[in-house]
Amino acid sequence: QVQLQESGPGLVKPSQTLSLTCSVSGGSISSGSYYWSWIRQPAGKGLEWIGRIYTSGSTNYNPSLKSRITISADTSKNQFSLKLSSVTAADTAVYYCARASGVAFDFWGQGTLVTVSS
Amino acid sequence: EIVLTQSPDFQSVTPKEKVTITCRASQSIGSSLHWYQQKPDQSPKLLIKFASQSFSGVPSRFSGSGSGTDFTLTINSLEAEDAATYYCHQSSSLPQTFGQGTKVEIK
């Protein structure tokens, strides 16, 4: 059973960079045909797809955030990461990492709340 | 960007009743439509993939149908544990998008 776990600071100051890591167990991020994604959810609101990294290392980003996002992978640690620069209060949300098999998200992390505030 | 519009936004239902949630896409997405259940303070869980394929371990009372632009999630004989918000999600084109959610409350 694949398990994902997000980690990172829960509080980030405005204009700084949000950095989160997703640790994967029960499967390798460098094998199979999977997309490893980041999704966020502001409190009381819906889900927003941020971007993804494929097993091969190729990436796709949401155009609404593209200029500020970097998603990367560390296969030696079986982790993938999100960096979101120049954050504002609008970036406050629960951030989820998830695996897409085919393209439906079949496994999700528990989510981590990131608050942007000075 | 493909917009997904769910209806209704909220539904209050008695146990054993049938629930129908619809998701309409702003353009044709074939069968690249998936459904998730999210309970409070939990991450979403995949229920249905590719419009009608049940995900492993999902109770048989959950079913999906549709193609193109119109899709339906049906919960037959609602149980108390089904109280949640349900989201549709399209993977036909980037950026992937989600519907706004439908909250199902148990009366």
Coordinates of N, CA and C in Angstrom, one line a residue:
Chain A
Q1 N 0.8 -1.2 0.0 CA 0.0 0.0 0.0 C 0.9 1.2 0.0
V2 N 0.7 2.1 -1.0 CA 1.5 3.3 -1.1 C 1.0 4.3 0.0
Q3 N 1.9 5.0 0.6 CA 1.6 6.0 1.6 C 2.4 7.3 1.3
L4 N 1.7 8.4 1.4 CA 2.4 9.7 1.2 C 2.2 10.6 2.4
Q5 N 3.3 11.3 2.7 CA 3.3 12.2 3.9 C 3.9 13.5 3.6
E6 N 3.1 14.6 3.8 CA 3.7 15.9 3.5 C 4.4 16.4 4.8
S7 N 5.4 17.2 4.5 CA 6.2 17.9 5.7 C 6.7 19.2 5.2
G8 N 6.8 20.1 6.2 CA 7.3 21.4 5.9 C 6.8 22.5 6.9
P9 N 7.3 23.7 6.8 CA 6.9 24.7 7.7 C 5.4 25.0 7.6
G10 N 4.7 25.2 8.8 CA 3.3 25.5 8.8 C 3.0 27.0 8.7
L11 N 4.1 27.8 8.8 CA 3.9 29.3 8.7 C 5.0 29.8 7.8
V12 N 4.6 30.6 6.9 CA 5.5 31.3 5.9 C 5.2 32.8 5.9
K13 N 6.2 33.6 5.8 CA 6.0 35.0 5.8 C 5.7 35.5 4.3
P14 N 4.9 36.5 4.2 CA 4.6 37.0 2.8 C 5.9 37.3 2.1
S15 N 5.9 37.1 0.8 CA 6.9 37.3 -0.1 C 8.0 36.2 -0.1
Q16 N 8.0 35.4 0.9 CA 9.0 34.3 1.0 C 8.5 33.1 0.2
T17 N 9.4 32.0 0.3 CA 9.1 30.8 -0.5 C 8.6 29.7 0.4
L18 N 7.5 29.1 0.0 CA 6.9 28.0 0.6 C 7.6 26.7 0.1
S19 N 8.1 25.9 1.0 CA 8.7 24.7 0.6 C 8.1 23.5 1.3
L20 N 7.6 22.5 0.6 CA 7.1 21.3 1.1 C 7.7 20.1 0.5
T21 N 7.7 19.0 1.3 CA 8.2 17.7 0.8 C 7.2 16.6 1.0
C22 N 7.1 15.7 0.1 CA 6.2 14.6 0.2 C 7.1 13.3 0.2
S23 N 7.0 12.6 1.3 CA 7.7 11.4 1.4 C 6.8 10.2 1.1
V24 N 7.3 9.3 0.2 CA 6.5 8.2 -0.3 C 7.1 6.9 0.2
S25 N 6.2 6.1 0.7 CA 6.6 4.7 1.1 C 5.7 3.7 0.5
G26 N 6.1 2.5 0.4 CA 5.3 1.4 -0.2 C 5.4 1.4 -1.7
G27 N 6.3 2.2 -2.3 CA 6.5 2.2 -3.8 C 7.5 3.2 -4.1
S28 N 8.2 3.0 -5.3 CA 9.2 3.9 -5.7 C 8.6 5.0 -6.6
I29 N 9.1 6.3 -6.4 CA 8.6 7.3 -7.3 C 9.2 7.3 -8.6
S30 N 10.3 6.5 -8.8 CA 11.0 6.4 -10.1 C 10.6 5.2 -10.9
S31 N 9.7 4.5 -10.4 CA 9.3 3.3 -11.2 C 7.8 3.3 -11.5
G32 N 7.4 2.6 -12.5 CA 5.9 2.6 -12.9 C 5.6 3.8 -13.7
S33 N 4.4 4.0 -14.0 CA 3.9 5.1 -14.9 C 3.0 6.0 -14.0
Y34 N 3.6 6.7 -13.1 CA 2.8 7.5 -12.2 C 3.1 9.0 -12.3
Y35 N 2.1 9.8 -12.0 CA 2.3 11.2 -11.8 C 2.2 11.5 -10.3
W36 N 3.2 12.3 -9.8 CA 3.2 12.7 -8.4 C 2.9 14.2 -8.4
S37 N 1.7 14.5 -7.7 CA 1.1 15.8 -7.8 C 1.0 16.5 -6.5
W38 N 0.8 17.8 -6.6 CA 0.5 18.7 -5.5 C -0.9 19.3 -5.8
I39 N -1.7 19.4 -4.8 CA -3.0 19.9 -4.8 C -3.2 20.7 -3.5
R40 N -4.0 21.8 -3.6 CA -4.2 22.6 -2.4 C -5.7 22.9 -2.2
Q41 N -6.0 23.3 -1.0 CA -7.4 23.5 -0.7 C -7.5 24.6 0.4
P42 N -7.8 25.8 0.0 CA -8.0 26.9 1.1 C -9.2 26.5 2.0
A43 N -9.1 27.0 3.2 CA -10.1 26.6 4.2 C -11.5 26.8 3.7
G44 N -12.4 25.8 3.8 CA -13.8 25.9 3.4 C -14.0 26.0 1.9
K45 N -13.0 25.8 1.1 CA -13.1 25.9 -0.3 C -12.8 24.6 -1.1
G46 N -12.7 24.7 -2.4 CA -12.5 23.6 -3.2 C -11.0 23.3 -3.5
L47 N -10.8 22.3 -4.3 CA -9.5 21.8 -4.6 C -8.9 22.5 -5.9
E48 N -7.6 22.8 -5.8 CA -6.9 23.4 -6.9 C -5.6 22.5 -7.2
W49 N -5.5 22.1 -8.4 CA -4.3 21.3 -8.9 C -3.2 22.3 -9.1
I50 N -2.1 22.0 -8.5 CA -0.9 22.9 -8.5 C 0.1 22.5 -9.7
G51 N 0.4 21.2 -9.7 CA 1.3 20.7 -10.7 C 1.7 19.3 -10.4
R52 N 2.6 18.7 -11.2 CA 2.9 17.3 -11.1 C 4.3 17.0 -11.7
I53 N 4.9 15.9 -11.2 CA 6.2 15.4 -11.8 C 5.9 14.0 -12.2
Y54 N 6.4 13.6 -13.4 CA 6.2 12.3 -13.8 C 7.4 11.4 -13.4
T55 N 7.2 10.1 -13.5 CA 8.2 9.1 -13.1 C 9.6 9.5 -13.8
S56 N 9.4 10.0 -15.1 CA 10.6 10.3 -15.9 C 11.3 11.6 -15.4
G57 N 10.6 12.4 -14.6 CA 11.1 13.7 -14.2 C 10.5 14.9 -14.9
S58 N 9.7 14.6 -15.9 CA 9.1 15.8 -16.6 C 8.0 16.4 -15.7
T59 N 7.8 17.7 -15.8 CA 6.8 18.4 -15.0 C 5.8 19.1 -15.8
N60 N 4.6 19.3 -15.1 CA 3.6 20.2 -15.7 C 3.1 21.0 -14.5
Y61 N 2.8 22.3 -14.8 CA 2.3 23.2 -13.8 C 1.0 23.9 -14.2
N62 N 0.3 24.3 -13.1 CA -0.9 25.1 -13.4 C -0.5 26.5 -13.9
P63 N -1.0 26.9 -15.0 CA -0.6 28.2 -15.6 C -0.8 29.4 -14.6
S64 N -1.8 29.2 -13.7 CA -2.1 30.3 -12.8 C -1.0 30.5 -11.8
L65 N -0.2 29.5 -11.6 CA 0.9 29.6 -10.6 C 2.2 29.3 -11.2
K66 N 2.3 29.1 -12.5 CA 3.5 28.6 -13.2 C 4.8 29.4 -12.9
S67 N 4.6 30.7 -12.9 CA 5.8 31.5 -12.7 C 6.4 31.4 -11.3
R68 N 5.7 30.8 -10.4 CA 6.1 30.8 -9.0 C 6.4 29.3 -8.5
I69 N 6.2 28.3 -9.4 CA 6.3 26.9 -8.9 C 7.5 26.2 -9.4
T70 N 8.0 25.4 -8.5 CA 9.0 24.4 -8.9 C 8.7 23.1 -8.2
I71 N 8.5 22.0 -9.0 CA 8.3 20.7 -8.4 C 9.5 19.9 -8.8
S72 N 10.1 19.2 -7.9 CA 11.3 18.4 -8.1 C 11.2 17.1 -7.4
A73 N 12.1 16.1 -7.7 CA 12.1 14.8 -7.1 C 13.5 14.5 -6.6
D74 N 13.6 13.8 -5.5 CA 14.8 13.2 -5.0 C 14.6 11.7 -4.9
T75 N 15.0 11.0 -5.9 CA 14.7 9.6 -6.0 C 15.5 8.8 -4.9
S76 N 16.7 9.3 -4.5 CA 17.4 8.6 -3.5 C 16.7 8.6 -2.1
K77 N 15.9 9.6 -1.9 CA 15.1 9.7 -0.7 C 13.6 9.3 -0.9
N78 N 13.3 9.0 -2.1 CA 11.9 8.6 -2.5 C 11.0 9.8 -2.1
Q79 N 11.3 11.0 -2.4 CA 10.6 12.2 -2.1 C 10.4 13.1 -3.3
F80 N 9.3 13.8 -3.3 CA 9.2 14.9 -4.3 C 8.8 16.2 -3.5
S81 N 9.1 17.3 -4.1 CA 9.0 18.6 -3.4 C 8.3 19.7 -4.2
L82 N 7.7 20.6 -3.4 CA 7.1 21.8 -4.0 C 7.8 23.0 -3.5
K83 N 8.1 23.9 -4.3 CA 8.5 25.3 -3.9 C 7.6 26.3 -4.6
L84 N 7.0 27.2 -3.8 CA 6.1 28.2 -4.3 C 6.7 29.6 -3.8
S85 N 7.1 30.4 -4.7 CA 7.8 31.6 -4.4 C 6.8 32.8 -4.2
S86 N 7.3 33.9 -3.6 CA 6.5 35.1 -3.5 C 5.1 34.9 -3.0
V87 N 5.0 34.2 -1.9 CA 3.7 33.8 -1.4 C 3.0 35.1 -0.8
T88 N 1.6 35.0 -0.9 CA 0.7 36.0 -0.2 C -0.3 35.2 0.6
A89 N -1.1 36.0 1.3 CA -2.2 35.4 2.1 C -3.1 34.4 1.3
A90 N -3.2 34.7 0.0 CA -4.0 33.9 -0.9 C -3.5 32.5 -1.1
D91 N -2.2 32.3 -0.7 CA -1.6 30.9 -0.8 C -1.8 30.1 0.5
T92 N -2.5 30.7 1.5 CA -2.8 29.9 2.7 C -3.8 28.8 2.4
A93 N -3.4 27.6 2.7 CA -4.3 26.4 2.3 C -3.7 25.2 2.9
V94 N -4.5 24.1 2.9 CA -4.0 22.8 3.1 C -3.4 22.3 1.8
Y95 N -2.2 21.8 1.9 CA -1.5 21.3 0.7 C -1.4 19.8 0.8
Y96 N -1.9 19.2 -0.3 CA -1.8 17.7 -0.4 C -0.9 17.3 -1.4
C97 N -0.2 16.2 -1.2 CA 0.5 15.5 -2.3 C -0.3 14.2 -2.6
A98 N -0.2 13.8 -3.8 CA -1.1 12.7 -4.3 C -0.4 12.0 -5.4
R99 N -0.7 10.7 -5.6 CA -0.3 9.9 -6.8 C -1.4 9.8 -7.7
A100 N -1.1 9.9 -9.0 CA -2.1 9.6 -10.0 C -1.7 8.4 -10.8
S101 N -2.5 7.4 -10.8 CA -2.4 6.2 -11.5 C -3.3 6.3 -12.7
G102 N -2.8 6.3 -13.9 CA -3.6 6.7 -15.0 C -3.6 8.2 -14.8
V103 N -4.7 8.8 -14.6 CA -4.7 10.2 -14.2 C -5.7 10.5 -13.1
A104 N -6.3 9.5 -12.4 CA -7.1 9.7 -11.2 C -6.2 9.7 -10.0
F105 N -6.4 10.5 -9.0 CA -5.6 10.5 -7.8 C -6.0 9.4 -6.9
D106 N -5.2 8.3 -6.9 CA -5.6 7.1 -6.1 C -5.1 7.1 -4.7
F107 N -4.0 7.8 -4.4 CA -3.4 7.8 -3.1 C -3.1 9.3 -2.7
W108 N -3.5 9.7 -1.5 CA -3.3 11.1 -1.1 C -2.5 11.1 0.3
G109 N -1.8 12.1 0.5 CA -1.3 12.4 1.8 C -2.4 12.9 2.7
Q110 N -2.1 13.1 4.0 CA -3.1 13.6 4.9 C -3.3 15.1 4.8
G111 N -2.3 15.8 4.2 CA -2.4 17.2 4.0 C -1.7 17.9 5.1
T112 N -1.2 19.1 4.7 CA -0.5 19.9 5.7 C -1.0 21.4 5.5
L113 N -1.3 22.0 6.6 CA -1.8 23.4 6.6 C -0.6 24.4 6.5
V114 N -0.6 25.2 5.5 CA 0.4 26.3 5.4 C -0.3 27.6 5.5
T115 N 0.1 28.4 6.5 CA -0.4 29.7 6.7 C 0.6 30.8 6.3
V116 N 0.2 31.7 5.5 CA 1.1 32.8 5.1 C 0.7 34.0 5.9
S117 N 1.6 34.4 6.8 CA 1.3 35.6 7.7 C 2.6 36.1 8.2
S118 N 2.6 37.4 8.5 CA 3.8 38.0 9.1 C 3.8 37.9 10.6
Chain B
E1 N -8.9 26.6 -20.0 CA -9.1 25.7 -18.8 C -10.6 25.2 -18.8
I2 N -10.7 23.9 -18.5 CA -12.0 23.3 -18.5 C -12.7 23.6 -17.1
V3 N -13.9 24.1 -17.1 CA -14.6 24.4 -15.9 C -15.6 23.3 -15.7
L4 N -15.6 22.7 -14.4 CA -16.6 21.7 -14.0 C -17.6 22.3 -13.1
T5 N -18.9 22.2 -13.4 CA -19.9 22.7 -12.6 C -20.8 21.6 -12.0
Q6 N -20.8 21.5 -10.7 CA -21.5 20.5 -10.0 C -22.9 21.0 -9.6
S7 N -23.9 20.1 -9.5 CA -25.2 20.5 -8.9 C -25.8 19.3 -8.3
P8 N -26.5 19.5 -7.1 CA -26.5 20.8 -6.4 C -25.3 21.1 -5.6
D9 N -25.2 22.3 -5.0 CA -24.1 22.6 -4.1 C -24.3 21.9 -2.8
F10 N -25.5 21.7 -2.4 CA -25.8 21.1 -1.1 C -27.1 20.2 -1.2
Q11 N -27.0 19.1 -0.5 CA -28.2 18.2 -0.5 C -28.3 17.6 0.9
S12 N -29.6 17.7 1.5 CA -29.9 17.1 2.7 C -30.7 15.8 2.5
V13 N -30.3 14.7 2.9 CA -30.9 13.4 2.5 C -31.1 12.5 3.7
T14 N -32.2 11.8 3.6 CA -32.5 10.8 4.7 C -31.8 9.5 4.4
P15 N -31.4 8.7 5.4 CA -30.7 7.4 5.1 C -31.6 6.5 4.2
K16 N -31.0 5.7 3.4 CA -31.6 4.8 2.5 C -32.1 5.5 1.2
E17 N -32.1 6.8 1.2 CA -32.5 7.5 0.0 C -31.4 7.5 -1.1
K18 N -31.8 7.7 -2.3 CA -30.9 7.7 -3.4 C -30.4 9.1 -3.6
V19 N -29.1 9.3 -3.9 CA -28.5 10.6 -4.1 C -27.9 10.7 -5.5
T20 N -28.2 11.7 -6.2 CA -27.7 12.0 -7.5 C -27.0 13.3 -7.6
I21 N -25.7 13.3 -8.0 CA -24.9 14.5 -8.1 C -24.5 14.6 -9.6
T22 N -24.6 15.8 -10.2 CA -24.2 15.9 -11.6 C -23.0 16.8 -11.7
C23 N -22.2 16.6 -12.7 CA -21.0 17.4 -13.0 C -21.1 17.7 -14.5
R24 N -21.0 18.9 -14.9 CA -21.1 19.3 -16.3 C -19.8 20.0 -16.6
A25 N -19.1 19.6 -17.7 CA -17.9 20.1 -18.2 C -18.1 21.2 -19.2
S26 N -17.3 22.2 -19.2 CA -17.4 23.3 -20.2 C -17.1 22.9 -21.6
Q27 N -16.4 21.8 -21.8 CA -16.2 21.2 -23.1 C -16.1 19.7 -23.0
S28 N -16.1 19.0 -24.1 CA -16.1 17.5 -24.0 C -14.8 17.0 -23.4
I29 N -14.9 16.1 -22.5 CA -13.7 15.5 -21.9 C -13.7 14.0 -22.0
G30 N -14.5 13.5 -22.9 CA -14.6 12.0 -23.1 C -15.0 11.4 -21.8
S31 N -14.2 10.4 -21.3 CA -14.5 9.8 -20.0 C -13.5 10.1 -18.9
S32 N -12.8 11.2 -19.2 CA -11.7 11.5 -18.2 C -12.2 12.3 -17.0
L33 N -13.2 11.7 -16.3 CA -13.9 12.3 -15.2 C -13.8 11.4 -14.0
H34 N -13.4 11.9 -12.9 CA -13.3 11.1 -11.7 C -14.0 11.7 -10.5
W35 N -14.4 10.9 -9.6 CA -15.2 11.4 -8.4 C -14.5 11.0 -7.1
Y36 N -14.5 12.0 -6.2 CA -13.9 11.8 -4.9 C -14.9 12.1 -3.8
Q37 N -14.6 11.5 -2.6 CA -15.4 11.8 -1.4 C -14.4 12.4 -0.4
Q38 N -14.8 13.5 0.2 CA -14.0 14.1 1.3 C -14.8 14.4 2.5
K39 N -14.4 13.8 3.6 CA -15.0 14.0 4.9 C -14.2 15.1 5.6
P40 N -14.9 15.7 6.6 CA -14.2 16.8 7.3 C -12.9 16.4 7.9
D41 N -11.9 17.3 7.7 CA -10.5 17.1 8.2 C -9.8 15.8 7.6
Q42 N -10.3 15.4 6.5 CA -9.6 14.2 5.8 C -9.3 14.6 4.4
S43 N -8.3 13.8 3.8 CA -8.0 14.0 2.4 C -9.1 13.4 1.6
P44 N -9.2 13.8 0.3 CA -10.2 13.2 -0.6 C -9.8 11.7 -0.8
K45 N -10.9 11.0 -1.1 CA -10.7 9.6 -1.4 C -11.3 9.3 -2.8
L46 N -10.6 8.6 -3.6 CA -11.1 8.2 -5.0 C -12.3 7.2 -4.9
L47 N -13.4 7.6 -5.5 CA -14.5 6.7 -5.6 C -14.7 6.0 -6.9
I48 N -14.7 6.8 -7.9 CA -15.0 6.4 -9.3 C -13.9 7.0 -10.2
K49 N -13.3 6.2 -11.1 CA -12.4 6.8 -12.1 C -12.9 6.5 -13.5
F50 N -12.5 7.4 -14.4 CA -13.0 7.3 -15.8 C -14.5 7.1 -15.9
A51 N -15.2 8.0 -15.2 CA -16.6 8.1 -15.3 C -17.4 7.0 -14.6
S52 N -17.0 5.8 -14.8 CA -17.9 4.7 -14.3 C -17.1 3.5 -13.7
Q53 N -15.8 3.6 -13.6 CA -15.1 2.5 -13.0 C -14.9 2.7 -11.5
S54 N -15.4 1.7 -10.7 CA -15.3 1.8 -9.3 C -13.9 1.6 -8.8
F55 N -13.4 2.4 -7.9 CA -12.1 2.2 -7.4 C -12.1 1.0 -6.4
S56 N -11.0 0.4 -6.2 CA -10.9 -0.8 -5.3 C -11.4 -0.5 -3.9
G57 N -12.2 -1.3 -3.4 CA -12.7 -1.1 -2.0 C -13.9 -0.2 -1.8
V58 N -14.3 0.4 -2.8 CA -15.4 1.4 -2.7 C -16.7 0.6 -2.7
P59 N -17.6 0.9 -1.7 CA -18.9 0.2 -1.7 C -19.7 0.2 -3.0
S60 N -20.4 -0.8 -3.2 CA -21.1 -0.9 -4.5 C -22.3 0.0 -4.7
R61 N -22.7 0.7 -3.6 CA -23.8 1.7 -3.7 C -23.3 2.9 -4.4
F62 N -22.0 3.1 -4.6 CA -21.5 4.2 -5.4 C -21.3 3.8 -6.8
S63 N -21.9 4.6 -7.7 CA -21.7 4.3 -9.2 C -21.7 5.6 -9.9
G64 N -21.0 5.6 -11.1 CA -20.9 6.7 -11.9 C -21.3 6.5 -13.4
S65 N -21.7 7.5 -14.1 CA -22.1 7.4 -15.5 C -21.8 8.7 -16.2
G66 N -21.9 8.6 -17.5 CA -21.8 9.8 -18.3 C -20.5 9.8 -19.2
S67 N -20.5 10.7 -20.2 CA -19.4 10.9 -21.1 C -19.6 12.2 -21.8
G68 N -18.5 12.7 -22.3 CA -18.6 14.0 -23.0 C -18.6 15.2 -22.1
T69 N -19.8 15.7 -21.8 CA -19.8 16.9 -20.9 C -20.7 16.7 -19.7
D70 N -21.5 15.6 -19.7 CA -22.4 15.4 -18.6 C -22.2 14.1 -17.9
F71 N -22.0 14.2 -16.5 CA -21.6 13.1 -15.7 C -22.5 13.0 -14.5
T72 N -22.7 11.8 -13.9 CA -23.5 11.7 -12.7 C -22.8 10.7 -11.7
L73 N -22.8 11.1 -10.5 CA -22.5 10.2 -9.4 C -23.8 9.8 -8.7
T74 N -24.0 8.5 -8.5 CA -25.2 8.1 -7.8 C -24.8 7.3 -6.5
I75 N -25.5 7.6 -5.5 CA -25.3 6.8 -4.2 C -26.6 6.2 -3.9
N76 N -26.7 4.9 -4.1 CA -27.9 4.1 -3.8 C -28.0 3.8 -2.4
S77 N -29.1 4.0 -1.8 CA -29.4 3.7 -0.4 C -28.3 4.3 0.5
L78 N -28.4 5.6 0.7 CA -27.4 6.4 1.4 C -27.3 5.9 2.8
E79 N -26.1 5.9 3.3 CA -25.8 5.5 4.7 C -25.2 6.7 5.4
A80 N -25.3 6.7 6.8 CA -24.9 7.8 7.6 C -23.4 8.1 7.3
E81 N -22.6 7.1 7.1 CA -21.2 7.4 6.8 C -20.9 8.1 5.5
D82 N -21.9 8.2 4.7 CA -21.7 8.9 3.4 C -21.8 10.4 3.5
A83 N -22.0 10.9 4.7 CA -22.0 12.4 4.8 C -20.7 12.9 4.5
A84 N -20.6 13.8 3.5 CA -19.3 14.2 3.0 C -19.5 15.3 1.9
T85 N -18.4 15.8 1.4 CA -18.4 16.6 0.2 C -17.8 15.8 -0.9
Y86 N -18.5 15.9 -2.1 CA -18.1 15.1 -3.2 C -17.6 16.0 -4.3
Y87 N -16.5 15.7 -4.9 CA -15.9 16.5 -6.0 C -15.7 15.6 -7.3
C88 N -16.0 16.3 -8.4 CA -15.6 15.7 -9.7 C -14.3 16.3 -10.1
H89 N -13.5 15.7 -11.0 CA -12.2 16.1 -11.4 C -12.0 15.6 -12.8
Q90 N -11.5 16.5 -13.6 CA -11.2 16.1 -15.0 C -9.7 16.1 -15.3
S91 N -9.3 15.0 -16.0 CA -7.9 14.9 -16.4 C -7.7 14.9 -17.9
S92 N -8.7 15.4 -18.6 CA -8.6 15.4 -20.1 C -7.6 16.4 -20.6
S93 N -7.5 17.5 -19.9 CA -6.5 18.5 -20.4 C -5.9 19.3 -19.2
L94 N -4.8 19.8 -19.4 CA -4.1 20.6 -18.4 C -4.5 22.1 -18.5
P95 N -4.7 22.8 -17.4 CA -4.6 22.3 -16.0 C -5.8 21.4 -15.6
Q96 N -5.5 20.4 -14.9 CA -6.5 19.6 -14.3 C -7.4 20.4 -13.4
T97 N -8.7 20.2 -13.4 CA -9.6 21.0 -12.6 C -10.6 20.1 -11.8
F98 N -11.1 20.8 -10.8 CA -12.1 20.1 -10.0 C -13.4 20.9 -10.0
G99 N -14.5 20.2 -9.8 CA -15.8 20.9 -9.5 C -15.7 21.6 -8.2
Q100 N -16.7 22.4 -7.9 CA -16.7 23.2 -6.7 C -17.2 22.4 -5.4
G101 N -17.7 21.2 -5.7 CA -18.0 20.3 -4.6 C -19.5 20.3 -4.3
T102 N -20.0 19.2 -3.8 CA -21.4 19.0 -3.4 C -21.4 18.4 -2.0
K103 N -22.0 19.2 -1.1 CA -22.0 18.7 0.3 C -23.3 17.9 0.5
V104 N -23.1 16.7 1.0 CA -24.3 15.8 1.3 C -24.4 15.7 2.8
E105 N -25.5 16.1 3.3 CA -25.8 16.0 4.7 C -26.9 15.0 5.0
I106 N -26.7 14.3 6.1 CA -27.7 13.3 6.5 C -28.8 14.0 7.4
K107 N -30.1 13.8 7.0 CA -31.2 14.4 7.8 C -31.3 13.7 9.1

